[in-house]
JSON list of C-alpha atoms in Angstrom, two decimals:
[
{"chain": "J", "resi": 897, "resn": "GLN", "atom": "CA", "xyz": [-11.68, 14.36, -8.37]},
{"chain": "J", "resi": 898, "resn": "VAL", "atom": "CA", "xyz": [-10.10, 11.88, -5.65]},
{"chain": "J", "resi": 899, "resn": "GLN", "atom": "CA", "xyz": [-6.15, 12.21, -4.82]},
{"chain": "J", "resi": 900, "resn": "LEU", "atom": "CA", "xyz": [-4.26, 9.88, -3.07]},
{"chain": "J", "resi": 901, "resn": "VAL", "atom": "CA", "xyz": [-0.96, 10.94, -1.84]},
{"chain": "J", "resi": 902, "resn": "GLU", "atom": "CA", "xyz": [1.98, 8.11, -0.90]},
{"chain": "J", "resi": 903, "resn": "SER", "atom": "CA", "xyz": [4.52, 9.20, 1.83]},
{"chain": "J", "resi": 904, "resn": "GLY", "atom": "CA", "xyz": [6.82, 7.38, 3.19]},
{"chain": "J", "resi": 905, "resn": "GLY", "atom": "CA", "xyz": [8.94, 5.17, 1.40]},
{"chain": "J", "resi": 906, "resn": "GLY", "atom": "CA", "xyz": [12.98, 5.80, 1.31]},
{"chain": "J", "resi": 907, "resn": "LEU", "atom": "CA", "xyz": [15.68, 2.93, 1.61]},
{"chain": "J", "resi": 908, "resn": "VAL", "atom": "CA", "xyz": [16.08, 0.80, 4.37]},
{"chain": "J", "resi": 909, "resn": "GLN", "atom": "CA", "xyz": [18.04, -1.88, 5.05]},
{"chain": "J", "resi": 910, "resn": "PRO", "atom": "CA", "xyz": [17.37, -5.71, 5.17]},
{"chain": "J", "resi": 911, "resn": "GLY", "atom": "CA", "xyz": [15.15, -7.04, 8.13]},
{"chain": "J", "resi": 912, "resn": "GLY", "atom": "CA", "xyz": [14.32, -3.34, 8.54]},
{"chain": "J", "resi": 913, "resn": "SER", "atom": "CA", "xyz": [10.87, -1.75, 8.70]},
{"chain": "J", "resi": 914, "resn": "LEU", "atom": "CA", "xyz": [9.24, 1.11, 6.96]},
{"chain": "J", "resi": 915, "resn": "ARG", "atom": "CA", "xyz": [5.92, 2.54, 7.26]},
{"chain": "J", "resi": 916, "resn": "LEU", "atom": "CA", "xyz": [3.75, 3.93, 4.32]},
{"chain": "J", "resi": 917, "resn": "SER", "atom": "CA", "xyz": [0.72, 5.80, 4.74]},
{"chain": "J", "resi": 918, "resn": "CYS", "atom": "CA", "xyz": [-1.64, 6.95, 1.86]},
{"chain": "J", "resi": 919, "resn": "ALA", "atom": "CA", "xyz": [-3.93, 10.17, 2.07]},
{"chain": "J", "resi": 920, "resn": "ALA", "atom": "CA", "xyz": [-7.06, 10.22, 0.33]},
{"chain": "J", "resi": 921, "resn": "SER", "atom": "CA", "xyz": [-9.38, 13.16, -0.52]},
{"chain": "J", "resi": 922, "resn": "GLY", "atom": "CA", "xyz": [-12.77, 13.22, -1.02]},
{"chain": "J", "resi": 923, "resn": "SER", "atom": "CA", "xyz": [-15.99, 12.22, 1.48]},
{"chain": "J", "resi": 924, "resn": "MET", "atom": "CA", "xyz": [-16.09, 8.33, 0.15]},
{"chain": "J", "resi": 925, "resn": "PHE", "atom": "CA", "xyz": [-12.96, 7.29, 1.80]},
{"chain": "J", "resi": 926, "resn": "ARG", "atom": "CA", "xyz": [-15.43, 5.21, 4.82]},
{"chain": "J", "resi": 927, "resn": "ILE", "atom": "CA", "xyz": [-16.96, 3.25, 2.78]},
{"chain": "J", "resi": 928, "resn": "ALA", "atom": "CA", "xyz": [-13.88, 2.45, 0.11]},
{"chain": "J", "resi": 929, "resn": "ALA", "atom": "CA", "xyz": [-11.84, -0.02, 0.02]},
{"chain": "J", "resi": 930, "resn": "MET", "atom": "CA", "xyz": [-8.28, 0.31, -0.22]},
{"chain": "J", "resi": 931, "resn": "GLY", "atom": "CA", "xyz": [-5.04, -1.47, -1.54]},
{"chain": "J", "resi": 932, "resn": "TRP", "atom": "CA", "xyz": [-1.38, -1.40, -1.38]},
{"chain": "J", "resi": 933, "resn": "HIS", "atom": "CA", "xyz": [0.22, -2.53, -4.65]},
{"chain": "J", "resi": 934, "resn": "ARG", "atom": "CA", "xyz": [3.67, -2.52, -5.80]},
{"chain": "J", "resi": 935, "resn": "GLN", "atom": "CA", "xyz": [5.85, -2.65, -9.20]},
{"chain": "J", "resi": 936, "resn": "ALA", "atom": "CA", "xyz": [9.48, -3.55, -9.34]},
{"chain": "J", "resi": 937, "resn": "PRO", "atom": "CA", "xyz": [11.38, -2.91, -12.56]},
{"chain": "J", "resi": 938, "resn": "GLY", "atom": "CA", "xyz": [10.32, -5.52, -15.61]},
{"chain": "J", "resi": 939, "resn": "LYS", "atom": "CA", "xyz": [7.46, -6.70, -13.27]},
{"chain": "J", "resi": 940, "resn": "GLN", "atom": "CA", "xyz": [4.09, -6.25, -13.63]},
{"chain": "J", "resi": 941, "resn": "ARG", "atom": "CA", "xyz": [2.41, -4.48, -11.25]},
{"chain": "J", "resi": 942, "resn": "GLU", "atom": "CA", "xyz": [0.35, -6.78, -8.19]},
{"chain": "J", "resi": 943, "resn": "LEU", "atom": "CA", "xyz": [-1.35, -6.74, -5.27]},
{"chain": "J", "resi": 944, "resn": "VAL", "atom": "CA", "xyz": [0.42, -6.63, -1.93]},
{"chain": "J", "resi": 945, "resn": "ALA", "atom": "CA", "xyz": [-2.57, -5.70, 0.85]},
{"chain": "J", "resi": 946, "resn": "HIS", "atom": "CA", "xyz": [-5.94, -4.88, 0.59]},
{"chain": "J", "resi": 947, "resn": "ILE", "atom": "CA", "xyz": [-8.71, -3.63, 3.18]},
{"chain": "J", "resi": 948, "resn": "THR", "atom": "CA", "xyz": [-12.77, -3.16, 3.21]},
{"chain": "J", "resi": 949, "resn": "SER", "atom": "CA", "xyz": [-14.22, -0.66, 4.26]},
{"chain": "J", "resi": 950, "resn": "GLY", "atom": "CA", "xyz": [-15.46, -2.94, 7.24]},
{"chain": "J", "resi": 951, "resn": "GLY", "atom": "CA", "xyz": [-11.30, -3.58, 8.14]},
{"chain": "J", "resi": 952, "resn": "SER", "atom": "CA", "xyz": [-11.01, -6.86, 6.84]},
{"chain": "J", "resi": 953, "resn": "THR", "atom": "CA", "xyz": [-7.53, -7.54, 5.36]},
{"chain": "J", "resi": 954, "resn": "THR", "atom": "CA", "xyz": [-5.98, -9.90, 2.42]},
{"chain": "J", "resi": 955, "resn": "TYR", "atom": "CA", "xyz": [-2.30, -10.26, 2.31]},
{"chain": "J", "resi": 956, "resn": "ALA", "atom": "CA", "xyz": [0.02, -11.42, -0.83]},
{"chain": "J", "resi": 957, "resn": "ASP", "atom": "CA", "xyz": [1.74, -15.05, 0.34]},
{"chain": "J", "resi": 958, "resn": "SER", "atom": "CA", "xyz": [4.82, -13.22, 0.20]},
{"chain": "J", "resi": 959, "resn": "VAL", "atom": "CA", "xyz": [4.25, -10.71, 2.63]},
{"chain": "J", "resi": 960, "resn": "LYS", "atom": "CA", "xyz": [1.79, -12.37, 5.16]},
{"chain": "J", "resi": 961, "resn": "GLY", "atom": "CA", "xyz": [3.15, -12.04, 8.64]},
{"chain": "J", "resi": 962, "resn": "ARG", "atom": "CA", "xyz": [5.45, -9.12, 7.89]},
{"chain": "J", "resi": 963, "resn": "PHE", "atom": "CA", "xyz": [3.12, -6.19, 6.50]},
{"chain": "J", "resi": 964, "resn": "THR", "atom": "CA", "xyz": [0.16, -4.77, 7.60]},
{"chain": "J", "resi": 965, "resn": "ILE", "atom": "CA", "xyz": [-2.43, -2.61, 6.41]},
{"chain": "J", "resi": 966, "resn": "SER", "atom": "CA", "xyz": [-4.73, -0.67, 8.67]},
{"chain": "J", "resi": 967, "resn": "ARG", "atom": "CA", "xyz": [-6.95, 2.40, 8.26]},
{"chain": "J", "resi": 968, "resn": "ASP", "atom": "CA", "xyz": [-7.79, 5.74, 10.12]},
{"chain": "J", "resi": 969, "resn": "ASN", "atom": "CA", "xyz": [-11.40, 7.00, 8.52]},
{"chain": "J", "resi": 970, "resn": "ALA", "atom": "CA", "xyz": [-11.30, 9.97, 10.74]},
{"chain": "J", "resi": 971, "resn": "LYS", "atom": "CA", "xyz": [-7.99, 11.16, 8.62]},
{"chain": "J", "resi": 972, "resn": "ASN", "atom": "CA", "xyz": [-8.68, 9.42, 5.79]},
{"chain": "J", "resi": 973, "resn": "THR", "atom": "CA", "xyz": [-6.05, 7.42, 5.63]},
{"chain": "J", "resi": 974, "resn": "VAL", "atom": "CA", "xyz": [-4.15, 4.47, 5.13]},
{"chain": "J", "resi": 975, "resn": "TYR", "atom": "CA", "xyz": [-0.76, 2.58, 6.08]},
{"chain": "J", "resi": 976, "resn": "LEU", "atom": "CA", "xyz": [0.82, -0.52, 5.04]},
{"chain": "J", "resi": 977, "resn": "GLN", "atom": "CA", "xyz": [3.48, -1.02, 8.26]},
{"chain": "J", "resi": 978, "resn": "MET", "atom": "CA", "xyz": [6.69, -3.30, 6.77]},
{"chain": "J", "resi": 979, "resn": "ASN", "atom": "CA", "xyz": [8.61, -5.37, 8.77]},
{"chain": "J", "resi": 980, "resn": "SER", "atom": "CA", "xyz": [11.06, -7.60, 8.39]},
{"chain": "J", "resi": 981, "resn": "LEU", "atom": "CA", "xyz": [12.25, -6.30, 4.71]},
{"chain": "J", "resi": 982, "resn": "LYS", "atom": "CA", "xyz": [13.74, -8.02, 2.09]},
{"chain": "J", "resi": 983, "resn": "PRO", "atom": "CA", "xyz": [15.52, -7.12, -1.34]},
{"chain": "J", "resi": 984, "resn": "GLU", "atom": "CA", "xyz": [12.84, -8.51, -2.99]},
{"chain": "J", "resi": 985, "resn": "ASP", "atom": "CA", "xyz": [10.38, -5.86, -1.47]},
{"chain": "J", "resi": 986, "resn": "THR", "atom": "CA", "xyz": [12.35, -3.15, -3.69]},
{"chain": "J", "resi": 987, "resn": "ALA", "atom": "CA", "xyz": [9.27, -1.85, -5.32]},
{"chain": "J", "resi": 988, "resn": "VAL", "atom": "CA", "xyz": [7.36, 1.39, -6.06]},
{"chain": "J", "resi": 989, "resn": "TYR", "atom": "CA", "xyz": [4.29, 1.14, -3.75]},
{"chain": "J", "resi": 990, "resn": "TYR", "atom": "CA", "xyz": [1.07, 2.77, -4.86]},
{"chain": "J", "resi": 991, "resn": "CYS", "atom": "CA", "xyz": [-2.01, 3.44, -3.05]},
{"chain": "J", "resi": 992, "resn": "SER", "atom": "CA", "xyz": [-5.17, 2.72, -4.48]},
{"chain": "J", "resi": 993, "resn": "GLN", "atom": "CA", "xyz": [-8.85, 3.27, -4.06]},
{"chain": "J", "resi": 994, "resn": "GLY", "atom": "CA", "xyz": [-11.51, 0.69, -4.98]},
{"chain": "J", "resi": 995, "resn": "ARG", "atom": "CA", "xyz": [-12.17, -2.94, -5.75]},
{"chain": "J", "resi": 996, "resn": "SER", "atom": "CA", "xyz": [-8.40, -4.80, -5.71]},
{"chain": "J", "resi": 997, "resn": "LEU", "atom": "CA", "xyz": [-7.72, -5.66, -8.87]},
{"chain": "J", "resi": 998, "resn": "SER", "atom": "CA", "xyz": [-9.60, -2.50, -10.62]},
{"chain": "J", "resi": 999, "resn": "PRO", "atom": "CA", "xyz": [-9.11, 0.33, -8.39]},
{"chain": "J", "resi": 1000, "resn": "SER", "atom": "CA", "xyz": [-10.99, 3.64, -9.41]},
{"chain": "J", "resi": 1001, "resn": "TYR", "atom": "CA", "xyz": [-7.84, 5.61, -8.34]},
{"chain": "J", "resi": 1002, "resn": "TRP", "atom": "CA", "xyz": [-4.39, 5.34, -7.83]},
{"chain": "J", "resi": 1003, "resn": "GLY", "atom": "CA", "xyz": [-1.60, 7.60, -6.17]},
{"chain": "J", "resi": 1004, "resn": "GLN", "atom": "CA", "xyz": [1.34, 8.44, -7.66]},
{"chain": "J", "resi": 1005, "resn": "GLY", "atom": "CA", "xyz": [3.78, 5.80, -5.76]},
{"chain": "J", "resi": 1006, "resn": "THR", "atom": "CA", "xyz": [6.80, 5.85, -3.41]},
{"chain": "J", "resi": 1007, "resn": "GLN", "atom": "CA", "xyz": [10.12, 3.91, -3.79]},
{"chain": "J", "resi": 1008, "resn": "VAL", "atom": "CA", "xyz": [10.95, 1.88, -1.38]},
{"chain": "J", "resi": 1009, "resn": "THR", "atom": "CA", "xyz": [14.34, 0.00, -1.78]},
{"chain": "J", "resi": 1010, "resn": "VAL", "atom": "CA", "xyz": [15.83, -2.56, 0.59]},
{"chain": "J", "resi": 1011, "resn": "SER", "atom": "CA", "xyz": [19.55, -2.93, 0.82]},
{"chain": "J", "resi": 1012, "resn": "SER", "atom": "CA", "xyz": [22.12, -2.78, 2.75]}
]
């Protein structure tokens, strides 16, 4: 079974930065699409960023220009660099492997709180 483990969440002030990491098990990482999703209280889970096996990226309009998704296939790890954070970015962030809107695997989530 593929396991995804997120890390790097925490409390940050508005305007600050965080870098989330997602370590994936398994040998199929290099050919798998990866994504980051988030879910705030009372809201549905939404796709934040997505990266294909070839490195093509997409972003939600709300984070475009502030967040960057990247991957290191040698380390089986995907990253989400989050800059210029806003209170509305507060959510549990989940890593995924597979199709952007119907992933095959999910991580357990990591809390990101943006507050002064």
